[in-house]
């Protein structure tokens, strides 16, 4: 078992102190991701949010030409979706990395871990 929770478009797992979330597929509408991830966290995630500073890394992988999407809007939608589940408030994000790169399939990966 690889530790993944979820069977749909959104899956998550804990790796030590880090939480990794993957979302299959891409759309140019950043707002699409917020309810998708929020529903997953609400229904399937059991861990409680913590206090302290966090690092959030978001990677958007695309095949072929990159989609016309503002990465800052994508980051805001995803942070809003995980707030209250992995940390209490956006102000706890001490480091934020948002990256777009070519990959083997279209997906978004979010890694969240305490800042050490």
Short mmCIF file of N, CA, C and O in Angstrom, two decimals:
data_model
loop_
_atom_site.label_atom_id
_atom_site.label_comp_id
_atom_site.label_asym_id
_atom_site.label_seq_id
_atom_site.Cartn_x
_atom_site.Cartn_y
_atom_site.Cartn_z
N UNK A 1 0.86 -1.20 0.00
CA UNK A 1 0.00 0.00 0.00
C UNK A 1 0.89 1.24 0.00
O UNK A 1 1.83 1.34 0.76
N UNK A 2 0.60 2.16 -0.87
CA UNK A 2 1.43 3.35 -1.00
C UNK A 2 0.95 4.51 -0.13
O UNK A 2 1.49 5.60 -0.19
N UNK A 3 -0.10 4.28 0.65
CA UNK A 3 -0.56 5.30 1.58
C UNK A 3 -1.51 6.33 1.00
O UNK A 3 -1.91 7.25 1.70
N UNK A 4 -1.90 6.20 -0.27
CA UNK A 4 -2.80 7.17 -0.88
C UNK A 4 -4.22 6.98 -0.38
O UNK A 4 -4.70 5.87 -0.24
N UNK A 5 -4.89 8.10 -0.14
CA UNK A 5 -6.31 8.12 0.22
C UNK A 5 -7.04 8.73 -0.97
O UNK A 5 -6.59 9.72 -1.54
N UNK A 6 -8.18 8.14 -1.33
CA UNK A 6 -8.97 8.68 -2.42
C UNK A 6 -8.83 7.84 -3.67
O UNK A 6 -7.79 7.25 -3.92
N UNK A 7 -9.90 7.81 -4.45
CA UNK A 7 -9.89 7.01 -5.67
C UNK A 7 -10.29 7.82 -6.90
O UNK A 7 -10.24 7.32 -8.01
N UNK A 8 -10.69 9.08 -6.71
CA UNK A 8 -11.11 9.91 -7.83
C UNK A 8 -9.99 10.78 -8.36
O UNK A 8 -8.82 10.39 -8.35
N UNK A 9 -10.34 11.97 -8.80
CA UNK A 9 -9.37 12.91 -9.37
C UNK A 9 -8.39 13.42 -8.31
O UNK A 9 -7.28 13.81 -8.64
N UNK A 10 -8.82 13.45 -7.04
CA UNK A 10 -7.97 13.97 -5.97
C UNK A 10 -7.58 12.81 -5.05
O UNK A 10 -8.41 12.02 -4.63
N UNK A 11 -6.27 12.75 -4.78
CA UNK A 11 -5.74 11.76 -3.84
C UNK A 11 -4.74 12.45 -2.93
O UNK A 11 -4.15 13.46 -3.31
N UNK A 12 -4.52 11.88 -1.76
CA UNK A 12 -3.57 12.47 -0.81
C UNK A 12 -2.90 11.38 0.00
O UNK A 12 -3.43 10.28 0.15
N UNK A 13 -1.72 11.73 0.52
CA UNK A 13 -1.02 10.82 1.42
C UNK A 13 -0.12 11.64 2.34
O UNK A 13 0.27 12.76 2.02
N UNK A 14 0.20 11.03 3.48
CA UNK A 14 1.14 11.65 4.41
C UNK A 14 2.48 10.93 4.25
O UNK A 14 2.52 9.70 4.15
N UNK A 15 3.55 11.72 4.19
CA UNK A 15 4.91 11.17 4.12
C UNK A 15 5.71 11.88 5.19
O UNK A 15 6.18 12.99 4.99
N UNK A 16 5.84 11.24 6.34
CA UNK A 16 6.48 11.90 7.47
C UNK A 16 5.64 13.09 7.89
O UNK A 16 4.44 12.97 8.12
N UNK A 17 6.25 14.28 7.95
CA UNK A 17 5.51 15.49 8.31
C UNK A 17 4.86 16.16 7.12
O UNK A 17 4.12 17.12 7.28
N UNK A 18 5.13 15.65 5.92
CA UNK A 18 4.60 16.27 4.70
C UNK A 18 3.29 15.62 4.28
O UNK A 18 3.07 14.43 4.50
N UNK A 19 2.43 16.42 3.67
CA UNK A 19 1.21 15.92 3.04
C UNK A 19 1.34 16.21 1.55
O UNK A 19 1.70 17.33 1.16
N UNK A 20 1.06 15.22 0.74
CA UNK A 20 1.12 15.37 -0.71
C UNK A 20 -0.28 15.13 -1.27
O UNK A 20 -0.93 14.13 -0.93
N UNK A 21 -0.74 16.04 -2.10
CA UNK A 21 -2.05 15.94 -2.74
C UNK A 21 -1.84 16.00 -4.24
O UNK A 21 -1.10 16.85 -4.74
N UNK A 22 -2.48 15.10 -4.98
CA UNK A 22 -2.42 15.15 -6.44
C UNK A 22 -3.83 15.31 -7.00
O UNK A 22 -4.79 14.77 -6.46
N UNK A 23 -3.90 16.07 -8.07
CA UNK A 23 -5.16 16.29 -8.77
C UNK A 23 -4.91 15.94 -10.23
O UNK A 23 -4.05 16.56 -10.88
N UNK A 24 -5.63 14.97 -10.75
CA UNK A 24 -5.45 14.56 -12.14
C UNK A 24 -6.20 15.50 -13.07
O UNK A 24 -7.32 15.92 -12.78
N UNK A 25 -5.55 15.82 -14.20
CA UNK A 25 -6.18 16.66 -15.21
C UNK A 25 -5.89 18.13 -14.99
O UNK A 25 -5.52 18.55 -13.90
N UNK A 26 -6.05 18.91 -16.05
CA UNK A 26 -5.85 20.35 -15.98
C UNK A 26 -7.02 21.07 -16.64
O UNK A 26 -7.62 20.57 -17.58
N UNK A 27 -7.32 22.24 -16.13
CA UNK A 27 -8.27 23.15 -16.74
C UNK A 27 -7.69 24.55 -16.61
O UNK A 27 -6.89 24.80 -15.72
N UNK A 28 -8.09 25.46 -17.47
CA UNK A 28 -7.59 26.83 -17.37
C UNK A 28 -8.34 27.61 -16.29
O UNK A 28 -7.96 28.73 -15.97
N UNK A 29 -9.37 27.03 -15.73
CA UNK A 29 -10.16 27.71 -14.70
C UNK A 29 -9.65 27.34 -13.31
O UNK A 29 -9.98 26.26 -12.80
N UNK A 30 -8.87 28.22 -12.71
CA UNK A 30 -8.31 27.93 -11.38
C UNK A 30 -9.42 27.68 -10.36
O UNK A 30 -9.27 26.85 -9.47
N UNK A 31 -10.55 28.37 -10.52
CA UNK A 31 -11.64 28.22 -9.56
C UNK A 31 -12.25 26.81 -9.55
O UNK A 31 -12.90 26.43 -8.60
N UNK A 32 -12.01 26.03 -10.60
CA UNK A 32 -12.49 24.65 -10.68
C UNK A 32 -11.89 23.79 -9.57
O UNK A 32 -12.53 22.90 -9.04
N UNK A 33 -10.64 24.06 -9.21
CA UNK A 33 -9.91 23.21 -8.27
C UNK A 33 -10.36 23.39 -6.83
O UNK A 33 -10.31 22.46 -6.05
N UNK A 34 -10.77 24.59 -6.46
CA UNK A 34 -11.12 24.85 -5.07
C UNK A 34 -12.23 23.92 -4.56
O UNK A 34 -12.03 23.23 -3.55
N UNK A 35 -13.40 23.85 -5.21
CA UNK A 35 -14.43 22.94 -4.68
C UNK A 35 -14.04 21.47 -4.78
O UNK A 35 -14.41 20.67 -3.92
N UNK A 36 -13.26 21.10 -5.79
CA UNK A 36 -12.83 19.72 -5.96
C UNK A 36 -11.96 19.28 -4.78
O UNK A 36 -12.20 18.25 -4.16
N UNK A 37 -10.95 20.08 -4.46
CA UNK A 37 -10.05 19.75 -3.35
C UNK A 37 -10.77 19.91 -2.01
O UNK A 37 -10.63 19.07 -1.12
N UNK A 38 -11.57 20.95 -1.89
CA UNK A 38 -12.32 21.18 -0.65
C UNK A 38 -13.21 19.97 -0.33
O UNK A 38 -13.24 19.50 0.81
N UNK A 39 -13.93 19.46 -1.32
CA UNK A 39 -14.81 18.30 -1.10
C UNK A 39 -14.01 17.08 -0.65
O UNK A 39 -14.41 16.36 0.25
N UNK A 40 -12.87 16.87 -1.29
CA UNK A 40 -12.01 15.74 -0.90
C UNK A 40 -11.58 15.90 0.56
O UNK A 40 -11.67 14.96 1.35
N UNK A 41 -11.08 17.08 0.91
CA UNK A 41 -10.60 17.30 2.27
C UNK A 41 -11.72 17.13 3.29
O UNK A 41 -11.54 16.53 4.34
N UNK A 42 -12.88 17.64 2.95
CA UNK A 42 -14.03 17.58 3.87
C UNK A 42 -14.50 16.14 4.08
O UNK A 42 -14.82 15.73 5.20
N UNK A 43 -14.53 15.35 3.01
CA UNK A 43 -15.09 14.01 3.09
C UNK A 43 -14.07 12.92 3.45
O UNK A 43 -14.44 11.93 4.08
N UNK A 44 -12.82 13.08 3.02
CA UNK A 44 -11.89 11.96 3.13
C UNK A 44 -10.68 12.21 4.02
O UNK A 44 -9.99 11.27 4.37
N UNK A 45 -10.41 13.46 4.38
CA UNK A 45 -9.20 13.75 5.16
C UNK A 45 -9.53 13.74 6.64
O UNK A 45 -10.48 14.36 7.07
N UNK A 46 -8.72 13.04 7.43
CA UNK A 46 -9.02 12.90 8.85
C UNK A 46 -8.08 13.68 9.76
O UNK A 46 -8.40 13.90 10.91
N UNK A 47 -6.92 14.08 9.26
CA UNK A 47 -5.96 14.80 10.10
C UNK A 47 -6.49 16.19 10.43
O UNK A 47 -7.27 16.78 9.69
N UNK A 48 -6.02 16.72 11.53
CA UNK A 48 -6.41 18.05 11.99
C UNK A 48 -5.38 19.10 11.59
O UNK A 48 -4.19 18.79 11.51
N UNK A 49 -5.81 20.34 11.39
CA UNK A 49 -4.85 21.40 11.07
C UNK A 49 -3.96 21.71 12.27
O UNK A 49 -4.33 21.46 13.41
N UNK A 50 -2.80 22.26 11.97
CA UNK A 50 -1.83 22.61 13.01
C UNK A 50 -1.46 24.08 12.90
O UNK A 50 -1.70 24.72 11.88
N UNK A 51 -0.83 24.58 13.96
CA UNK A 51 -0.30 25.94 13.96
C UNK A 51 1.17 25.90 13.60
O UNK A 51 1.76 24.83 13.55
N UNK A 52 1.75 27.04 13.36
CA UNK A 52 3.16 27.13 13.00
C UNK A 52 3.31 27.51 11.54
O UNK A 52 2.33 27.64 10.80
N UNK A 53 4.54 27.70 11.12
CA UNK A 53 4.82 28.10 9.74
C UNK A 53 4.90 26.87 8.83
O UNK A 53 5.41 25.82 9.23
N UNK A 54 4.41 27.04 7.60
CA UNK A 54 4.39 25.96 6.63
C UNK A 54 5.04 26.36 5.31
O UNK A 54 5.06 27.53 4.95
N UNK A 55 5.53 25.34 4.62
CA UNK A 55 6.01 25.48 3.25
C UNK A 55 4.98 24.79 2.37
O UNK A 55 4.56 23.66 2.66
N UNK A 56 4.58 25.46 1.30
CA UNK A 56 3.64 24.89 0.34
C UNK A 56 4.31 24.93 -1.03
O UNK A 56 4.76 25.99 -1.48
N UNK A 57 4.38 23.77 -1.67
CA UNK A 57 4.94 23.67 -3.01
C UNK A 57 3.84 23.15 -3.94
O UNK A 57 3.24 22.10 -3.68
N UNK A 58 3.57 23.90 -5.00
CA UNK A 58 2.54 23.52 -5.97
C UNK A 58 3.21 23.38 -7.33
O UNK A 58 3.89 24.29 -7.78
N UNK A 59 3.03 22.22 -7.95
CA UNK A 59 3.60 21.97 -9.27
C UNK A 59 2.47 21.60 -10.22
O UNK A 59 1.71 20.67 -9.95
N UNK A 60 2.36 22.36 -11.31
CA UNK A 60 1.39 22.06 -12.35
C UNK A 60 2.16 21.41 -13.50
O UNK A 60 3.04 22.04 -14.08
N UNK A 61 1.85 20.15 -13.79
CA UNK A 61 2.51 19.45 -14.89
C UNK A 61 1.57 19.44 -16.10
O UNK A 61 0.38 19.15 -15.95
N UNK A 62 2.11 19.75 -17.27
CA UNK A 62 1.31 19.76 -18.49
C UNK A 62 1.99 18.94 -19.56
O UNK A 62 3.20 18.69 -19.50
N UNK A 63 1.22 18.51 -20.55
CA UNK A 63 1.73 17.79 -21.71
C UNK A 63 1.55 18.72 -22.90
O UNK A 63 0.47 19.26 -23.11
N UNK A 64 2.60 18.94 -23.66
CA UNK A 64 2.51 19.86 -24.80
C UNK A 64 2.59 21.30 -24.33
O UNK A 64 3.24 21.61 -23.33
N UNK A 65 1.90 22.18 -25.05
CA UNK A 65 1.94 23.60 -24.70
C UNK A 65 1.31 23.83 -23.33
O UNK A 65 0.29 23.23 -23.00
N UNK A 66 1.89 24.73 -22.53
CA UNK A 66 1.31 25.01 -21.21
C UNK A 66 -0.06 25.70 -21.35
O UNK A 66 -0.26 26.49 -22.28
N UNK A 67 -0.99 25.39 -20.46
CA UNK A 67 -2.29 26.04 -20.51
C UNK A 67 -2.18 27.52 -20.12
O UNK A 67 -1.27 27.91 -19.39
N UNK A 68 -3.09 28.31 -20.61
CA UNK A 68 -3.14 29.73 -20.27
C UNK A 68 -3.79 29.88 -18.90
O UNK A 68 -5.01 30.00 -18.80
N UNK A 69 -2.98 29.80 -17.87
CA UNK A 69 -3.50 29.90 -16.51
C UNK A 69 -2.53 30.72 -15.68
O UNK A 69 -1.32 30.52 -15.75
N UNK A 70 -3.07 31.66 -14.91
CA UNK A 70 -2.24 32.44 -14.01
C UNK A 70 -1.93 31.59 -12.78
O UNK A 70 -2.84 31.17 -12.06
N UNK A 71 -0.65 31.35 -12.54
CA UNK A 71 -0.25 30.50 -11.42
C UNK A 71 -0.64 31.11 -10.07
O UNK A 71 -0.92 30.39 -9.13
N UNK A 72 -0.68 32.45 -9.99
CA UNK A 72 -1.07 33.05 -8.71
C UNK A 72 -2.53 32.76 -8.38
O UNK A 72 -2.87 32.51 -7.23
N UNK A 73 -3.40 32.73 -9.40
CA UNK A 73 -4.81 32.39 -9.17
C UNK A 73 -4.96 30.93 -8.78
O UNK A 73 -5.78 30.58 -7.93
N UNK A 74 -4.17 30.07 -9.42
CA UNK A 74 -4.19 28.65 -9.08
C UNK A 74 -3.77 28.45 -7.62
O UNK A 74 -4.43 27.75 -6.86
N UNK A 75 -2.68 29.11 -7.22
CA UNK A 75 -2.19 28.98 -5.85
C UNK A 75 -3.24 29.45 -4.85
O UNK A 75 -3.48 28.78 -3.83
N UNK A 76 -3.88 30.57 -5.11
CA UNK A 76 -4.89 31.10 -4.19
C UNK A 76 -6.06 30.13 -4.03
O UNK A 76 -6.51 29.86 -2.92
N UNK A 77 -6.53 29.58 -5.15
CA UNK A 77 -7.65 28.63 -5.09
C UNK A 77 -7.27 27.38 -4.28
O UNK A 77 -8.06 26.90 -3.46
N UNK A 78 -6.06 26.87 -4.50
CA UNK A 78 -5.64 25.67 -3.79
C UNK A 78 -5.40 25.94 -2.30
O UNK A 78 -5.75 25.12 -1.45
N UNK A 79 -4.79 27.08 -1.99
CA UNK A 79 -4.58 27.43 -0.58
C UNK A 79 -5.92 27.58 0.15
O UNK A 79 -6.07 27.13 1.28
N UNK A 80 -6.89 28.20 -0.51
CA UNK A 80 -8.22 28.34 0.09
C UNK A 80 -8.86 26.98 0.35
O UNK A 80 -9.57 26.78 1.33
N UNK A 81 -8.62 26.01 -0.56
CA UNK A 81 -9.22 24.69 -0.43
C UNK A 81 -8.63 23.88 0.72
O UNK A 81 -9.34 23.11 1.36
N UNK A 82 -7.33 24.03 0.98
CA UNK A 82 -6.70 23.21 2.03
C UNK A 82 -6.66 23.91 3.39
O UNK A 82 -6.39 23.28 4.40
N UNK A 83 -6.95 25.21 3.38
CA UNK A 83 -6.98 25.97 4.64
C UNK A 83 -8.05 25.37 5.56
O UNK A 83 -9.14 25.08 5.13
N UNK A 84 -7.69 25.19 6.80
CA UNK A 84 -8.61 24.59 7.76
C UNK A 84 -8.47 23.07 7.85
O UNK A 84 -9.06 22.44 8.72
N UNK A 85 -7.70 22.49 6.93
CA UNK A 85 -7.46 21.05 6.95
C UNK A 85 -6.01 20.72 7.22
O UNK A 85 -5.70 19.79 7.96
N UNK A 86 -5.10 21.46 6.59
CA UNK A 86 -3.67 21.20 6.80
C UNK A 86 -3.04 22.26 7.70
O UNK A 86 -2.08 21.99 8.40
N UNK A 87 -3.55 23.47 7.64
CA UNK A 87 -3.15 24.56 8.53
C UNK A 87 -4.38 25.41 8.75
O UNK A 87 -5.38 25.27 8.03
N UNK A 88 -4.34 26.28 9.75
CA UNK A 88 -5.53 27.06 10.11
C UNK A 88 -5.78 28.24 9.19
O UNK A 88 -6.93 28.57 8.91
N UNK A 89 -4.72 28.91 8.73
CA UNK A 89 -4.89 30.15 7.99
C UNK A 89 -3.75 30.34 6.98
O UNK A 89 -2.63 29.90 7.23
N UNK A 90 -4.06 31.04 5.87
CA UNK A 90 -3.03 31.32 4.85
C UNK A 90 -1.82 32.04 5.41
O UNK A 90 -0.72 31.92 4.87
N UNK A 91 -2.01 32.79 6.48
CA UNK A 91 -0.89 33.54 7.04
C UNK A 91 0.20 32.63 7.60
O UNK A 91 1.31 33.08 7.85
N UNK A 92 -0.09 31.35 7.76
CA UNK A 92 0.90 30.38 8.23
C UNK A 92 1.84 29.94 7.12
O UNK A 92 2.84 29.28 7.38
N UNK A 93 1.53 30.27 5.87
CA UNK A 93 2.39 29.88 4.75
C UNK A 93 3.57 30.84 4.71
O UNK A 93 3.46 32.00 4.35
N UNK A 94 4.74 30.32 5.14
CA UNK A 94 5.96 31.13 5.22
C UNK A 94 6.76 31.06 3.93
O UNK A 94 7.57 31.94 3.65
N UNK A 95 6.53 30.02 3.16
CA UNK A 95 7.22 29.86 1.87
C UNK A 95 6.25 29.21 0.91
O UNK A 95 5.64 28.19 1.22
N UNK A 96 6.14 29.82 -0.28
CA UNK A 96 5.22 29.31 -1.29
C UNK A 96 5.96 29.22 -2.62
O UNK A 96 6.51 30.21 -3.10
N UNK A 97 5.99 28.02 -3.19
CA UNK A 97 6.61 27.81 -4.49
C UNK A 97 5.52 27.31 -5.43
O UNK A 97 4.85 26.32 -5.13
N UNK A 98 5.33 28.00 -6.56
CA UNK A 98 4.36 27.58 -7.56
C UNK A 98 5.11 27.46 -8.88
O UNK A 98 5.76 28.41 -9.32
N UNK A 99 5.03 26.28 -9.48
CA UNK A 99 5.84 26.00 -10.66
C UNK A 99 4.99 25.33 -11.73
O UNK A 99 4.10 24.53 -11.43
N UNK A 100 5.28 25.68 -12.99
CA UNK A 100 4.65 25.01 -14.14
C UNK A 100 5.77 24.32 -14.91
O UNK A 100 6.81 24.92 -15.17
N UNK A 101 5.56 23.04 -15.25
CA UNK A 101 6.58 22.34 -16.01
C UNK A 101 5.95 21.23 -16.86
O UNK A 101 4.85 20.77 -16.55
N UNK A 102 6.67 20.83 -17.88
CA UNK A 102 6.20 19.74 -18.72
C UNK A 102 6.35 18.44 -17.95
O UNK A 102 7.35 18.23 -17.25
N UNK A 103 5.37 17.57 -18.08
CA UNK A 103 5.40 16.30 -17.37
C UNK A 103 4.90 15.17 -18.25
O UNK A 103 4.60 15.37 -19.43
N UNK A 104 4.77 14.00 -17.66
CA UNK A 104 4.30 12.83 -18.39
C UNK A 104 2.79 12.81 -18.51
O UNK A 104 2.23 12.14 -19.38
N UNK A 105 2.12 13.51 -17.58
CA UNK A 105 0.66 13.62 -17.65
C UNK A 105 0.23 14.93 -17.02
O UNK A 105 1.00 15.56 -16.31
N UNK A 106 -1.01 15.30 -17.27
CA UNK A 106 -1.52 16.57 -16.75
C UNK A 106 -2.03 16.37 -15.33
O UNK A 106 -2.94 15.58 -15.09
N UNK A 107 -1.39 17.08 -14.42
CA UNK A 107 -1.80 16.97 -13.02
C UNK A 107 -1.20 18.12 -12.21
O UNK A 107 -0.28 18.80 -12.65
N UNK A 108 -1.74 18.27 -11.03
CA UNK A 108 -1.24 19.24 -10.07
C UNK A 108 -0.84 18.47 -8.81
O UNK A 108 -1.57 17.58 -8.37
N UNK A 109 0.32 18.80 -8.28
CA UNK A 109 0.78 18.19 -7.04
C UNK A 109 1.01 19.30 -6.03
O UNK A 109 1.63 20.32 -6.34
N UNK A 110 0.50 19.10 -4.83
CA UNK A 110 0.67 20.05 -3.73
C UNK A 110 1.40 19.32 -2.62
O UNK A 110 0.97 18.23 -2.21
N UNK A 111 2.50 19.89 -2.13
CA UNK A 111 3.19 19.35 -0.96
C UNK A 111 3.15 20.40 0.13
O UNK A 111 3.49 21.56 -0.12
N UNK A 112 2.77 20.00 1.33
CA UNK A 112 2.67 20.91 2.46
C UNK A 112 3.44 20.28 3.62
O UNK A 112 3.21 19.11 3.94
N UNK A 113 4.34 21.06 4.22
CA UNK A 113 5.08 20.53 5.35
C UNK A 113 5.50 21.69 6.26
O UNK A 113 5.63 22.83 5.81
N UNK A 114 5.71 21.39 7.54
CA UNK A 114 6.14 22.44 8.47
C UNK A 114 7.49 23.01 8.07
O UNK A 114 8.36 22.27 7.61
N UNK A 115 7.64 24.30 8.24
CA UNK A 115 8.92 24.93 7.95
C UNK A 115 9.89 24.60 9.06
O UNK A 115 9.59 24.82 10.24
N UNK A 116 11.03 24.03 8.71
CA UNK A 116 11.97 23.55 9.71
C UNK A 116 13.04 24.53 10.07
O UNK A 116 13.19 25.61 9.70
#
